[in-house]
């Protein structure tokens, strides 16, 4: 071997023998990494390096891995000695053998043990497991049903399975003896065997056929008898299989019918009154919760509030799948009738129908129909009810006749009517059907001829609507509107939605006109309200738009007048009605609502900007105050204008206006030519006064002939005002500035109002208000900010910078930094790997060189040896020769 | 005699010309007169038309006269100098030309008188035409003076004519506002303005002493239409070409106003004067401090007049170093419930904001203002509240010591409001010991924006002041429009209680139904 390895080995040896402390203390071994800064508390791993140690470590590692790999390079096979303890030098050879034996035993045993719970040992016979043999026999025995039952010969068994021990030995013996002859007989045996089995198979087949023929014959015999029995009590299910072609149609129909009935039933399920009540309560609770949430002003945009009456699937686009409706029309109609019969009230109706699409949509109409009164329904009855009535109470069998009557009624009608009309009638008709007797029906048939027409075109303009409604009494107008609405239901045609949306606007306009007639036809308006409500429920957007436009237009007009004159007249009665309708159609308690908020602003504008010049104005103002109270009564919001106005109105009733402890707010004046509007001309007149409601028409024209009437009217106005004050005083109880808000009113009521001259009822009211106001607490906690999360104190800790793998901080976002870090890591790894690979190759090259040098040295040595031996040989030969020569 | 003959002729002509339209007739005659002196007598017909009943005829006649006499003035065919009496004219030994000139001059004078009368005519059309014609004559007279020129003066201005016009404009019987606004066009000219001013000054005493009718209105309208140019260099626009004397103009303007304001004015006039005082009067007065007495008197009147006087006072305090004792005390006493409802509230709050923007004000004062405003806010309409709430918040922001009004963590126990509303002295009203419960109350206001604005006091106020300038003039209607523009959610919540009748209660009790019936 060469020198260098020896040297190295020596060095390694020395190193190994030295302890680690010795190495560390040896200045020649240690390399100190200089640090630029001393950092307190940082433990550095790399301040001292031991290059010698690490190099030898690396070399050793290479020897163990790389060198081995190199050695086994291009060598496909290798021996792995898996003998137990073969290389374990610590083990005794005796023990080793014992251990190996036991392991062997265990291995063989383990396999069987899984299924062999009881037997520890396996019994064998001729090297064959006994249990296996038993199993085989069992299998043959249990093969009763198999074809080869009882034909299993000993030979066959033997030939197939190697059979029982004795047999086998015999054949073996034969085989051993016979040689070639035996082989031939065996082939024959097999052929024989095949023949036999085939024959048996054929026999069995024959037998089977015979038995089948017999069974069939028996079945047919039974059938003839069964035919006789079937007419009495054969269940349908049995007939189902024997049904012949000609009967199929009828049957199919029945099946379908049954199918439909089954389908219809779940949605049709009648609810018990308790269920209905509970659902109604739940619905109301949900709506109420919604209302409260909106009142608090939580902004939840996503609440797509579907009207309770509408089906959840209804898109309100008037679209209904044709496939759904057409073939099942008759059934649907009947279903509706059923529901209509079951639920009497409108509210109940809508609940029952909630599940199904059609019902959900139509219930509003039904409600409408209810209110309209009887005659309309009866009118419908007179025309198409007669034929239908039979079909209603019938059971499943009668459904055909129901269908028929449907057609008949359509055909039999005098007027040419569209399909829509039919449907419309159908949902009204059943409601009262059962209540009507024959003669009533006849009478109504008579009446029907003079009745209103049943279909109306949706009005295209306001004048159309006016033309439609003019000249009819209020009830009829309602009916007309209801029918128009039904004839043009959005589900019936595409353009209907738009038409009905317009109808709302026209109706609103019509209401306005009714209100501005003299005298105002308020009772008609009253009747129209349900229609408006229904339309509004159908088209909330359109309704709110129409309402907004009305309000804004009026406010704009008022604003213009204000800019020119500085004051404006009180809104007309139609606006008051509009405001009231707004409150009926839209929730007034919402924190912000697209219609009610502007409406309230409108009221505020009127109450602050319109000076009170007459008793009519007082009435208008009081109506507005009433409306304001209604608007805010649920949410209990504060409305300063309301209090101001009520104070002003009461101020009108004060006689001595010179020294007051309060000041009225514009539009009222402390004193002026109209500031005595509510002062009684004769105190005596209060004795004959009795509380009665003021007419709404008094906002426009007031005809008071005598002084007594005027005084009574004044007292009524004061009473209304006080009533409103009572409401306000209880509404605003919660407010912190309660006493300051009501302070002027208290002063006025207690000191200035001539309450002595007022009737007893008013005096009571007066006392009540004062008691309410003075009953409130006057002290309240001082204001503090809402508790908020405390801001943490400023701490003087150093700024903590993220320690990065690489020097500078690069990249702004987390992702960039991460990418940068990975890049850096990759580079580092790459360099390291490169270095390692280089070291590896260097190592390998060295090894190869060593190898070559080793080989060369060997060869040299051998050559030298050879030369040496040859030289000795030569020497010996020469010596021999010399000796010979010398001898010779 | 000649006169009667002329009358006959004119009447004949009239009957003859009835068929023709008066306009053509007048124009033809005017042309004839201008063409030759032969037709001089037709001028009577034209003047006749001036007195016609028909509005159209009169207007045509005015146009005709303007044309006729302008031409004559230009040609110098009107007699210049002292005019002898007409009766003497016939007998006098003058040349025919001279006689013609004198004759025409007499007609011209007659025409002027008629036109001056027409200024008081019922028809605005005629009034306007007459005024225009007169001013046209004035300008022509300026160029071609009818007086013997005294060459020591560099220019001549038809002073008498202007004076006559002004006298008519300051009529005591009717309101000349419209005509005066038409007259404003001429007031833009420096010399006209100057002479109008001086003639008004002479007339003011007469007019103001005598009557209580519409005359102060006319005076005021005329005065308020006198717009002084903001810079002296602008004195370029003249009716008659001449040199300007800006200082003299200014002095006349000042004397004119002082003369006017000396008299006792009705309160509406007072307000009007105060409205324009700060930007169209004060800047043009050489010594604005002379207005101090007027303004302090107005400030003491109370109510809206005080509010308006504030503006003028502000200018004086701000630019002319006026020291006004108890100014803030007065300002404090101006805060009354009506302050939120009057027309001038935007102006008032703009000024109040300015006055209270000083950071050197004592804390008690600011606290008193904040407390009083919030107390008054209990009676204010929502549009005002939207302005007042940020106003109060701004006050507290500027004076952090006032923060105790909305945040007093130490005295957490309940107490009655120590603030004295009736106390007039802000230092005595104990506002600093109080809290702004009123704003807390307004958190329950019905209008969502107001409620949200009032919520601001729940948390420590931000450093940034709220801008209130665009909120000052907010009206209820604008608020309503703002609501409607507000981005609406897709669905409109509906009332779920089905409505069956009009007077049905909604959202609680049917108050309307309780008190009113459907009749």
Coordinates of C-alpha atoms in Angstrom, one line a residue, chain B residues 89-487:
Chain B
X89 CA -93.7 134.5 -29.6
X90 CA -96.2 135.6 -32.2
X91 CA -95.8 139.2 -31.6
X92 CA -92.1 139.1 -31.2
X93 CA -89.9 140.4 -34.0
X94 CA -87.8 137.4 -34.7
X95 CA -86.9 135.6 -37.8
X96 CA -89.0 132.8 -39.1
X97 CA -86.3 130.3 -38.3
X98 CA -85.9 131.6 -34.8
X99 CA -89.6 131.4 -34.4
X100 CA -89.7 127.9 -35.7
X101 CA -87.0 126.9 -33.2
X102 CA -88.9 128.5 -30.4
X103 CA -92.1 126.8 -31.5
X104 CA -90.4 123.5 -31.6
X105 CA -88.8 124.1 -28.3
X106 CA -92.2 124.7 -26.8
X107 CA -93.5 121.5 -28.2
X108 CA -90.4 119.7 -26.9
X109 CA -91.1 121.0 -23.4
X110 CA -94.7 120.0 -23.8
X111 CA -93.6 116.6 -24.9
X112 CA -91.3 116.2 -21.9
X113 CA -94.1 117.1 -19.5
X114 CA -96.4 114.5 -21.1
X115 CA -93.7 111.9 -20.9
X116 CA -93.1 112.7 -17.2
X117 CA -96.8 112.3 -16.6
X118 CA -96.7 109.0 -18.4
X119 CA -94.2 107.7 -15.9
X120 CA -97.1 107.5 -13.5
X121 CA -99.3 105.8 -16.1
X122 CA -101.0 102.5 -15.2
X123 CA -99.6 100.6 -18.1
X124 CA -96.1 99.4 -17.5
X125 CA -95.5 99.4 -21.3
X126 CA -96.0 103.1 -21.4
X127 CA -94.1 103.8 -18.3
X128 CA -91.1 102.0 -19.7
X129 CA -91.2 103.7 -23.1
X130 CA -91.6 107.1 -21.5
X131 CA -88.7 106.5 -19.2
X132 CA -86.5 105.3 -22.1
X133 CA -87.5 108.3 -24.2
X134 CA -86.7 110.7 -21.4
X135 CA -83.3 109.2 -20.8
X136 CA -82.7 109.3 -24.6
X137 CA -83.5 113.0 -24.5
X138 CA -81.3 113.4 -21.5
X139 CA -78.4 111.9 -23.3
X140 CA -79.1 114.1 -26.4
X141 CA -79.4 117.2 -24.3
X142 CA -76.0 116.3 -22.8
X143 CA -74.5 116.3 -26.2
X144 CA -76.4 119.3 -27.6
X145 CA -77.1 121.4 -24.6
X146 CA -80.2 123.6 -24.7
X147 CA -78.7 126.1 -22.3
X148 CA -76.3 128.8 -23.1
X149 CA -73.0 127.2 -22.3
X150 CA -71.1 128.7 -19.5
X151 CA -67.7 127.8 -20.7
X152 CA -66.2 127.7 -17.2
X153 CA -68.0 124.4 -16.8
X154 CA -66.5 121.6 -18.8
X155 CA -69.7 119.8 -19.4
X156 CA -73.3 120.2 -19.3
X157 CA -75.7 117.7 -17.9
X158 CA -79.5 117.9 -18.2
X159 CA -79.8 118.1 -14.4
X160 CA -83.4 119.4 -14.4
X161 CA -84.5 116.6 -16.6
X162 CA -83.0 113.9 -14.4
X163 CA -84.3 115.6 -11.3
X164 CA -87.8 115.5 -12.8
X165 CA -87.5 111.9 -13.7
X166 CA -86.3 111.0 -10.2
X167 CA -89.1 112.9 -8.6
X168 CA -91.5 110.9 -10.6
X169 CA -89.8 107.7 -9.8
X170 CA -90.0 108.5 -6.1
X171 CA -93.8 108.7 -6.5
X172 CA -95.7 108.6 -3.3
X173 CA -98.7 106.9 -4.7
X174 CA -97.5 103.7 -6.4
X175 CA -94.8 101.2 -6.3
X176 CA -92.3 101.8 -8.9
X177 CA -90.1 98.8 -8.2
X178 CA -90.4 97.4 -11.8
X179 CA -89.7 100.7 -13.4
X180 CA -86.8 101.3 -11.1
X181 CA -85.2 98.0 -12.0
X182 CA -85.5 99.1 -15.6
X183 CA -83.9 102.4 -14.6
X184 CA -81.0 100.5 -13.2
X185 CA -79.6 100.2 -16.6
X186 CA -79.0 103.9 -16.7
X187 CA -77.7 103.9 -13.1
X188 CA -74.8 102.0 -14.3
X189 CA -73.6 105.1 -16.0
X190 CA -71.4 107.2 -13.7
X191 CA -72.8 110.6 -14.4
X192 CA -76.4 109.5 -14.3
X193 CA -75.8 107.8 -11.0
X194 CA -74.1 110.8 -9.6
X195 CA -76.9 113.2 -10.6
X196 CA -79.6 110.7 -9.5
X197 CA -77.9 110.5 -6.2
X198 CA -77.8 114.1 -5.7
X199 CA -81.4 114.6 -6.8
X200 CA -82.5 111.8 -4.6
X201 CA -80.8 113.4 -1.7
X202 CA -82.7 116.5 -2.2
X203 CA -85.9 114.6 -2.5
X204 CA -85.5 112.2 0.4
X205 CA -86.4 114.8 3.0
X206 CA -89.5 115.7 1.2
X207 CA -90.7 112.2 0.5
X208 CA -89.9 110.7 3.9
X209 CA -91.4 113.5 5.8
X210 CA -94.7 113.6 4.1
X211 CA -95.9 110.1 3.7
X212 CA -96.2 106.7 5.1
X213 CA -97.3 105.0 2.0
X214 CA -95.2 103.3 -0.6
X215 CA -92.7 106.1 -1.0
X216 CA -90.0 104.7 1.3
X217 CA -90.2 101.6 -0.8
X218 CA -89.5 103.5 -3.9
X219 CA -86.7 105.4 -2.3
X220 CA -85.2 102.2 -1.0
X221 CA -85.6 100.4 -4.3
X222 CA -83.9 103.2 -6.1
X223 CA -81.1 103.4 -3.5
X224 CA -80.5 99.6 -3.5
X225 CA -80.2 99.7 -7.2
X226 CA -77.4 102.2 -7.0
X227 CA -74.4 99.9 -7.3
X228 CA -71.2 101.7 -6.7
X229 CA -68.4 100.3 -8.7
X230 CA -65.9 98.4 -6.6
X231 CA -62.9 100.1 -8.1
X232 CA -62.4 103.7 -9.0
X233 CA -60.7 102.9 -12.3
X234 CA -64.0 101.6 -13.5
X235 CA -65.5 105.0 -13.9
X236 CA -65.7 104.8 -17.7
X237 CA -69.3 104.4 -18.5
X238 CA -71.0 107.8 -19.1
X239 CA -74.2 109.0 -20.5
X240 CA -72.5 112.2 -21.5
X241 CA -68.8 112.1 -22.2
X242 CA -67.0 113.8 -19.4
X243 CA -64.4 113.5 -16.7
X244 CA -65.2 111.6 -13.5
X245 CA -64.7 112.5 -9.8
X246 CA -64.8 109.3 -7.9
X247 CA -64.3 110.9 -4.5
X248 CA -67.2 113.2 -5.0
X249 CA -69.3 110.2 -6.0
X250 CA -68.4 108.4 -2.9
X251 CA -69.2 111.3 -0.7
X252 CA -72.6 111.8 -2.3
X253 CA -73.3 108.1 -1.9
X254 CA -72.5 108.3 1.8
X255 CA -74.4 111.4 2.4
X256 CA -77.4 110.0 0.5
X257 CA -77.5 106.8 2.7
X258 CA -77.0 108.7 5.9
X259 CA -79.7 111.0 4.9
X260 CA -82.0 108.1 4.2
X261 CA -81.3 106.2 7.4
X262 CA -81.8 109.3 9.5
X263 CA -85.5 108.8 9.2
X264 CA -87.6 106.3 11.1
X265 CA -88.1 103.3 8.9
X266 CA -90.7 100.6 9.1
X267 CA -89.3 97.3 10.3
X268 CA -89.6 95.6 6.9
X269 CA -87.6 98.4 5.4
X270 CA -85.2 98.1 8.2
X271 CA -84.6 94.4 7.4
X272 CA -84.1 95.2 3.7
X273 CA -81.6 97.8 4.5
X274 CA -79.7 95.5 6.8
X275 CA -79.7 92.7 4.3
X276 CA -77.8 94.7 1.7
X277 CA -75.9 96.9 4.2
X278 CA -72.8 94.8 4.5
X279 CA -71.9 94.2 0.9
X280 CA -73.4 97.0 -1.1
X281 CA -73.3 99.9 1.3
X282 CA -70.5 99.6 3.8
X283 CA -67.7 99.0 1.3
X284 CA -68.5 102.2 -0.6
X285 CA -68.7 104.5 2.4
X286 CA -65.4 106.3 3.0
X287 CA -65.8 106.2 6.7
X288 CA -67.9 103.2 7.7
X289 CA -67.7 103.9 11.4
X290 CA -70.5 106.5 10.8
X291 CA -72.8 103.4 10.6
X292 CA -72.0 102.3 14.1
X293 CA -74.9 104.1 15.7
X294 CA -77.3 102.8 13.2
X295 CA -76.1 99.3 13.6
X296 CA -76.0 99.2 17.3
X297 CA -79.5 100.7 17.4
X298 CA -80.6 97.9 15.1
X299 CA -78.8 95.3 17.1
X300 CA -80.7 96.4 20.2
X301 CA -84.1 96.1 18.5
X302 CA -84.2 92.4 18.9
X303 CA -85.6 89.6 16.8
X304 CA -84.8 89.3 13.2
X305 CA -83.5 92.9 12.9
X306 CA -80.8 92.0 15.4
X307 CA -79.9 89.0 13.5
X308 CA -79.4 91.1 10.4
X309 CA -77.5 93.8 12.1
X310 CA -75.1 91.2 13.1
X311 CA -73.7 91.1 9.7
X312 CA -72.9 94.8 9.5
X313 CA -71.5 94.7 13.0
X314 CA -69.3 91.8 12.0
X315 CA -67.8 93.9 9.2
X316 CA -67.2 96.8 11.5
X317 CA -65.7 94.6 14.2
X318 CA -63.6 92.7 11.8
X319 CA -62.4 95.4 9.5
X320 CA -62.8 98.6 11.4
X321 CA -61.7 97.6 14.8
X322 CA -65.0 98.2 16.5
X323 CA -65.1 97.3 20.1
X324 CA -68.6 96.3 21.1
X325 CA -69.2 95.7 24.8
X326 CA -71.2 92.6 25.8
X327 CA -71.3 91.5 22.2
X328 CA -71.4 87.8 23.1
X329 CA -74.0 88.4 25.7
X330 CA -76.2 89.9 23.1
X331 CA -75.5 87.2 20.7
X332 CA -76.4 84.7 23.4
X333 CA -79.7 86.5 24.0
X334 CA -80.5 86.3 20.4
X335 CA -80.8 82.5 20.6
X336 CA -84.5 82.0 20.9
X337 CA -86.8 79.2 19.6
X338 CA -87.7 81.3 16.6
X339 CA -84.0 81.5 15.5
X340 CA -84.4 78.1 13.8
X341 CA -87.5 79.1 11.9
X342 CA -86.7 82.6 10.5
X343 CA -85.7 83.2 7.0
X344 CA -82.3 84.5 7.9
X345 CA -81.1 81.5 9.9
X346 CA -78.4 80.5 7.4
X347 CA -76.9 84.0 7.6
X348 CA -77.2 84.0 11.3
X349 CA -75.5 80.6 11.9
X350 CA -72.8 81.5 9.4
X351 CA -71.9 84.5 11.4
X352 CA -72.4 82.8 14.7
X353 CA -70.0 80.2 13.5
X354 CA -67.5 82.9 12.6
X355 CA -67.9 84.6 16.0
X356 CA -67.5 81.4 17.9
X357 CA -64.6 80.2 15.9
X358 CA -62.2 82.1 18.0
X359 CA -60.3 79.8 20.3
X360 CA -59.7 82.6 22.8
X361 CA -63.3 82.6 24.1
X362 CA -63.8 81.6 27.7
X363 CA -65.1 78.1 28.2
X364 CA -68.2 79.1 30.1
X365 CA -69.3 81.1 27.1
X366 CA -68.9 78.4 24.6
X367 CA -70.5 75.9 27.0
X368 CA -73.4 78.3 27.4
X369 CA -73.9 78.6 23.7
X370 CA -73.6 74.8 23.2
X371 CA -76.1 74.1 25.9
X372 CA -78.6 76.8 24.8
X373 CA -78.4 75.6 21.2
X374 CA -79.0 72.0 22.2
X375 CA -81.9 73.0 24.4
X376 CA -83.4 75.0 21.5
X377 CA -82.8 72.0 19.2
X378 CA -85.7 70.3 21.0
X379 CA -88.0 72.5 19.0
X380 CA -86.2 72.5 15.7
X381 CA -87.2 71.0 12.4
X382 CA -85.0 68.2 11.1
X383 CA -83.3 70.2 8.4
X384 CA -82.1 72.7 11.0
X385 CA -81.1 69.9 13.4
X386 CA -78.8 68.5 10.7
X387 CA -76.9 71.8 10.8
X388 CA -77.1 72.5 14.6
X389 CA -75.8 69.2 15.7
X390 CA -72.5 69.4 13.8
X391 CA -72.4 73.1 15.0
X392 CA -72.5 72.1 18.6
X393 CA -70.0 69.3 18.0
X394 CA -67.7 71.8 16.4
X395 CA -67.9 74.1 19.4
X396 CA -66.9 71.3 21.6
X397 CA -64.1 70.3 19.3
X398 CA -62.6 73.8 19.3
X399 CA -62.8 74.0 23.0
X400 CA -61.8 70.7 24.5
X401 CA -62.6 72.0 27.9
X402 CA -66.2 71.8 26.9
X403 CA -66.0 68.1 26.6
X404 CA -67.4 67.7 30.0
X405 CA -70.7 68.6 28.4
X406 CA -70.8 65.2 26.7
X407 CA -68.4 63.3 28.9
X408 CA -68.3 63.6 32.7
X409 CA -67.1 60.4 34.1
X410 CA -66.5 61.6 37.6
X411 CA -70.0 62.6 38.7
X412 CA -71.9 59.6 37.6
X413 CA -74.9 60.0 39.8
X414 CA -78.1 61.3 38.5
X415 CA -79.0 64.9 38.9
X416 CA -81.4 67.6 37.7
X417 CA -80.3 69.9 35.0
X418 CA -78.4 72.8 36.6
X419 CA -78.6 74.9 33.5
X420 CA -80.8 78.0 33.8
X421 CA -82.5 78.7 30.5
X422 CA -84.0 82.0 31.7
X423 CA -80.6 83.4 32.7
X424 CA -79.5 86.0 30.2
X425 CA -75.9 86.2 31.3
X426 CA -73.9 83.2 29.8
X427 CA -71.6 83.4 32.8
X428 CA -74.4 82.8 35.3
X429 CA -76.3 80.0 33.6
X430 CA -74.3 77.0 34.9
X431 CA -74.0 75.5 31.5
X432 CA -70.6 74.0 32.3
X433 CA -72.1 71.9 35.1
X434 CA -74.7 70.4 32.8
X435 CA -74.7 67.8 30.2
X436 CA -76.2 67.8 26.7
X437 CA -79.1 65.5 27.5
X438 CA -81.0 67.1 24.7
X439 CA -78.7 65.6 22.1
X440 CA -79.2 62.3 23.7
X441 CA -82.9 62.8 23.4
X442 CA -82.4 63.6 19.7
X443 CA -80.9 60.2 19.2
X444 CA -84.5 59.1 19.2
X445 CA -85.5 61.6 16.5
X446 CA -87.7 60.3 13.8
X447 CA -85.4 61.3 11.0
X448 CA -82.7 58.7 10.6
X449 CA -80.0 61.3 9.6
X450 CA -80.7 63.4 12.7
X451 CA -80.6 60.3 14.9
X452 CA -77.3 59.3 13.4
X453 CA -75.9 62.8 13.7
X454 CA -76.9 62.9 17.4
X455 CA -75.1 59.5 17.9
X456 CA -71.8 61.3 17.4
X457 CA -71.7 62.4 21.1
X458 CA -71.7 58.8 22.2
X459 CA -68.1 58.5 21.2
X460 CA -65.1 60.8 21.7
X461 CA -65.4 63.4 18.9
X462 CA -63.0 63.2 16.0
X463 CA -60.4 65.9 15.5
X464 CA -61.7 67.0 12.2
X465 CA -64.4 69.6 12.3
X466 CA -67.6 69.0 10.4
X467 CA -68.2 71.2 7.5
X468 CA -71.5 73.0 8.1
X469 CA -71.4 75.5 5.2
X470 CA -73.5 73.5 2.8
X471 CA -75.9 72.5 5.6
X472 CA -76.8 76.1 6.4
X473 CA -79.4 76.5 3.7
X474 CA -80.8 73.0 3.8
X475 CA -84.6 72.9 3.5
X476 CA -87.0 70.2 4.4
X477 CA -87.7 69.6 0.8
X478 CA -84.0 69.2 0.0
X479 CA -83.8 66.8 2.8
X480 CA -86.7 64.8 1.4
X481 CA -85.0 64.7 -2.0
X482 CA -81.8 63.5 -0.4
X483 CA -83.8 60.7 1.2
X484 CA -85.2 59.7 -2.1
X485 CA -81.8 59.7 -3.8
X486 CA -80.5 57.6 -0.9
X487 CA -79.6 54.3 -2.4

